[in-house]
Amino acid sequence: MAGRGVDIKLGGNPEHLARLELAREGIGPEHEEHKRRTGELLPEIEGRVAEGRERVMAAGGLFICGTERHESRRIDNQLRGRAGRQGDPGESRFFLSAEDDLVRLFAGDRIYRILDKLGGVDEEGNEEPIEAGMLSKQIEKAQKRWRSRTSSSAKTCSSTTTWPTSSVG
């Protein structure tokens, strides 16, 4: 995840790409040609970035794929927020294992009972992901419990969680 105050720009960052191109040419900021070459490169690179942005937007924007949930809901929300900045399209989805520490330590028994009821196997016997609001609610509660152990304030919001049935046991 990009650092605090760093936005992920769909299609790329023209200034950064120009600096990389100049570095490949051996032209650093102290070089006398730097300003002139930057002026030459930027319009071309801005055109490529605009085309790239359009392709990314047409494909649905930035997709955030989370492989676990953080103990803090706030961190999950920050990551989720990177998928759609300033009106850009985007989506986020989190995949969890029932064996993750957060689930096991703070929501295990409840989650395991819900997973047993929901199944997750199709007619041919193939495992399918399980998506259910009550699972997400249990994760939110687990995050609150974790947070209450480390801090007095907990923040929540709704989300989608997909459970791969292969890790449920």
Short mmCIF file of C-alpha atoms in Angstrom, two decimals:
data_model
loop_
_atom_site.label_atom_id
_atom_site.label_comp_id
_atom_site.label_asym_id
_atom_site.label_seq_id
_atom_site.Cartn_x
_atom_site.Cartn_y
_atom_site.Cartn_z
CA MET A 1 0.00 0.00 0.00
CA ALA A 2 1.30 3.42 -0.86
CA GLY A 3 2.43 5.58 2.03
CA ARG A 4 0.49 8.27 3.80
CA GLY A 5 -0.39 11.13 1.47
CA VAL A 6 0.50 9.16 -1.66
CA ASP A 7 -2.31 8.69 -4.16
CA ILE A 8 -2.30 5.95 -6.73
CA LYS A 9 -2.85 7.74 -10.03
CA LEU A 10 -4.63 5.68 -12.65
CA GLY A 11 -2.39 5.50 -15.70
CA GLY A 12 0.71 6.64 -13.84
CA ASN A 13 2.39 9.78 -12.56
CA PRO A 14 3.87 11.81 -15.46
CA GLU A 15 6.50 13.60 -13.35
CA HIS A 16 7.73 10.36 -11.81
CA LEU A 17 7.82 8.61 -15.20
CA ALA A 18 9.79 11.56 -16.65
CA ARG A 19 12.33 11.31 -13.80
CA LEU A 20 12.73 7.58 -14.49
CA GLU A 21 13.24 8.18 -18.21
CA LEU A 22 15.83 10.87 -17.54
CA ALA A 23 17.63 8.59 -15.08
CA ARG A 24 17.81 5.90 -17.79
CA GLU A 25 19.41 8.52 -20.04
CA GLY A 26 21.87 9.37 -17.26
CA ILE A 27 20.41 12.83 -16.70
CA GLY A 28 19.99 13.68 -13.02
CA PRO A 29 18.45 16.83 -11.49
CA GLU A 30 21.91 18.44 -11.27
CA HIS A 31 22.58 17.91 -15.00
CA GLU A 32 22.37 21.02 -17.20
CA GLU A 33 20.07 19.22 -19.68
CA HIS A 34 17.58 18.15 -17.01
CA LYS A 35 15.11 21.05 -17.28
CA ARG A 36 15.11 21.09 -21.09
CA ARG A 37 14.70 17.28 -21.40
CA THR A 38 11.93 17.31 -18.78
CA GLY A 39 10.08 19.92 -20.85
CA GLU A 40 10.47 17.75 -23.96
CA LEU A 41 9.44 14.50 -22.28
CA LEU A 42 6.49 15.63 -20.19
CA PRO A 43 3.97 16.27 -23.00
CA GLU A 44 4.67 12.86 -24.54
CA ILE A 45 4.49 11.08 -21.20
CA GLU A 46 1.32 12.96 -20.19
CA GLY A 47 -0.31 11.66 -23.39
CA ARG A 48 0.68 8.07 -22.57
CA VAL A 49 -0.56 8.49 -18.99
CA ALA A 50 -3.92 9.85 -20.21
CA GLU A 51 -4.30 6.84 -22.54
CA GLY A 52 -3.35 4.49 -19.71
CA ARG A 53 -5.83 6.17 -17.38
CA GLU A 54 -8.63 5.70 -19.91
CA ARG A 55 -7.76 2.00 -20.29
CA VAL A 56 -7.71 1.49 -16.52
CA MET A 57 -11.02 3.32 -16.09
CA ALA A 58 -12.62 1.33 -18.92
CA ALA A 59 -11.49 -1.87 -17.21
CA GLY A 60 -13.20 -0.80 -13.97
CA GLY A 61 -10.47 1.11 -12.17
CA LEU A 62 -8.13 -0.02 -9.43
CA PHE A 63 -8.96 -3.37 -7.82
CA ILE A 64 -7.79 -3.89 -4.26
CA CYS A 65 -7.46 -7.57 -3.36
CA GLY A 66 -6.96 -8.07 0.38
CA THR A 67 -5.67 -11.45 1.51
CA GLU A 68 -6.46 -10.92 5.17
CA ARG A 69 -8.17 -8.42 7.41
CA HIS A 70 -6.21 -6.12 9.69
CA GLU A 71 -6.92 -6.03 13.40
CA SER A 72 -7.94 -2.40 12.91
CA ARG A 73 -11.00 -1.61 10.82
CA ARG A 74 -9.47 1.81 10.10
CA ILE A 75 -6.54 0.20 8.25
CA ASP A 76 -8.92 -1.95 6.18
CA ASN A 77 -10.89 1.16 5.29
CA GLN A 78 -7.75 3.05 4.26
CA LEU A 79 -6.79 0.22 1.95
CA ARG A 80 -10.34 -0.03 0.59
CA GLY A 81 -10.38 3.73 0.00
CA ARG A 82 -7.44 3.47 -2.37
CA ALA A 83 -9.69 1.67 -4.86
CA GLY A 84 -11.79 4.74 -5.62
CA ARG A 85 -10.17 8.12 -5.15
CA GLN A 86 -11.71 11.41 -6.25
CA GLY A 87 -14.50 9.78 -8.24
CA ASP A 88 -12.30 7.20 -9.97
CA PRO A 89 -13.93 3.80 -10.44
CA GLY A 90 -12.64 0.94 -8.33
CA GLU A 91 -13.47 -2.03 -6.17
CA SER A 92 -12.12 -3.84 -3.15
CA ARG A 93 -12.55 -7.41 -2.01
CA PHE A 94 -11.08 -9.22 0.95
CA PHE A 95 -10.43 -12.95 1.06
CA LEU A 96 -10.14 -14.54 4.47
CA SER A 97 -9.28 -17.89 5.86
CA ALA A 98 -11.10 -19.20 8.91
CA GLU A 99 -7.59 -19.95 10.19
CA ASP A 100 -6.45 -16.30 10.21
CA ASP A 101 -5.42 -15.09 13.67
CA LEU A 102 -8.16 -12.45 13.87
CA VAL A 103 -10.85 -15.04 13.09
CA ARG A 104 -9.39 -17.82 15.17
CA LEU A 105 -8.73 -15.74 18.27
CA PHE A 106 -11.76 -13.44 18.32
CA ALA A 107 -14.55 -14.95 16.21
CA GLY A 108 -13.65 -18.61 15.70
CA ASP A 109 -16.56 -20.55 17.19
CA ARG A 110 -19.24 -18.24 15.78
CA ILE A 111 -17.60 -18.14 12.35
CA TYR A 112 -17.16 -21.91 12.23
CA ARG A 113 -20.85 -22.47 13.05
CA ILE A 114 -21.93 -20.03 10.32
CA LEU A 115 -19.58 -21.63 7.78
CA ASP A 116 -20.90 -25.10 8.62
CA LYS A 117 -24.49 -23.90 8.01
CA LEU A 118 -23.67 -22.12 4.74
CA GLY A 119 -21.77 -25.02 3.19
CA GLY A 120 -19.81 -23.78 0.21
CA VAL A 121 -19.90 -26.86 -2.04
CA ASP A 122 -21.81 -26.90 -5.35
CA GLU A 123 -23.79 -29.78 -6.91
CA GLU A 124 -20.65 -31.33 -8.43
CA GLY A 125 -18.82 -31.25 -5.10
CA ASN A 126 -16.61 -28.26 -6.02
CA GLU A 127 -15.79 -25.78 -3.30
CA GLU A 128 -17.17 -22.27 -3.76
CA PRO A 129 -16.43 -19.04 -1.91
CA ILE A 130 -18.95 -18.07 0.76
CA GLU A 131 -20.17 -14.49 0.91
CA ALA A 132 -22.53 -13.53 3.69
CA GLY A 133 -23.23 -10.31 5.55
CA MET A 134 -23.30 -12.15 8.85
CA LEU A 135 -19.69 -13.25 8.30
CA SER A 136 -18.63 -9.66 7.75
CA LYS A 137 -20.51 -8.64 10.90
CA GLN A 138 -18.62 -11.29 12.91
CA ILE A 139 -15.31 -9.97 11.55
CA GLU A 140 -16.34 -6.42 12.50
CA LYS A 141 -17.10 -7.65 16.03
CA ALA A 142 -13.75 -9.46 16.17
CA GLN A 143 -11.98 -6.28 15.09
CA LYS A 144 -13.83 -4.33 17.79
CA ARG A 145 -12.76 -6.88 20.40
CA TRP A 146 -9.16 -6.72 19.21
CA ARG A 147 -9.28 -2.93 19.14
CA SER A 148 -10.82 -2.71 22.61
CA ARG A 149 -7.85 -4.63 23.94
CA THR A 150 -5.42 -2.11 22.47
CA SER A 151 -7.41 1.13 22.49
CA SER A 152 -10.60 2.63 23.79
CA SER A 153 -11.96 3.70 20.38
CA ALA A 154 -13.17 1.40 17.60
CA LYS A 155 -14.47 2.44 14.20
CA THR A 156 -16.58 0.28 11.91
CA CYS A 157 -18.15 0.30 8.47
CA SER A 158 -19.66 -2.31 6.16
CA SER A 159 -17.66 -4.44 3.73
CA THR A 160 -17.70 -7.60 1.66
CA THR A 161 -15.72 -10.61 2.74
CA THR A 162 -15.30 -13.75 0.68
CA TRP A 163 -14.46 -16.99 2.43
CA PRO A 164 -12.60 -19.68 0.49
CA THR A 165 -14.07 -22.96 1.66
CA SER A 166 -10.80 -24.84 1.17
CA SER A 167 -9.40 -23.31 4.35
CA VAL A 168 -12.43 -24.09 6.49
CA GLY A 169 -12.09 -27.16 8.64
#
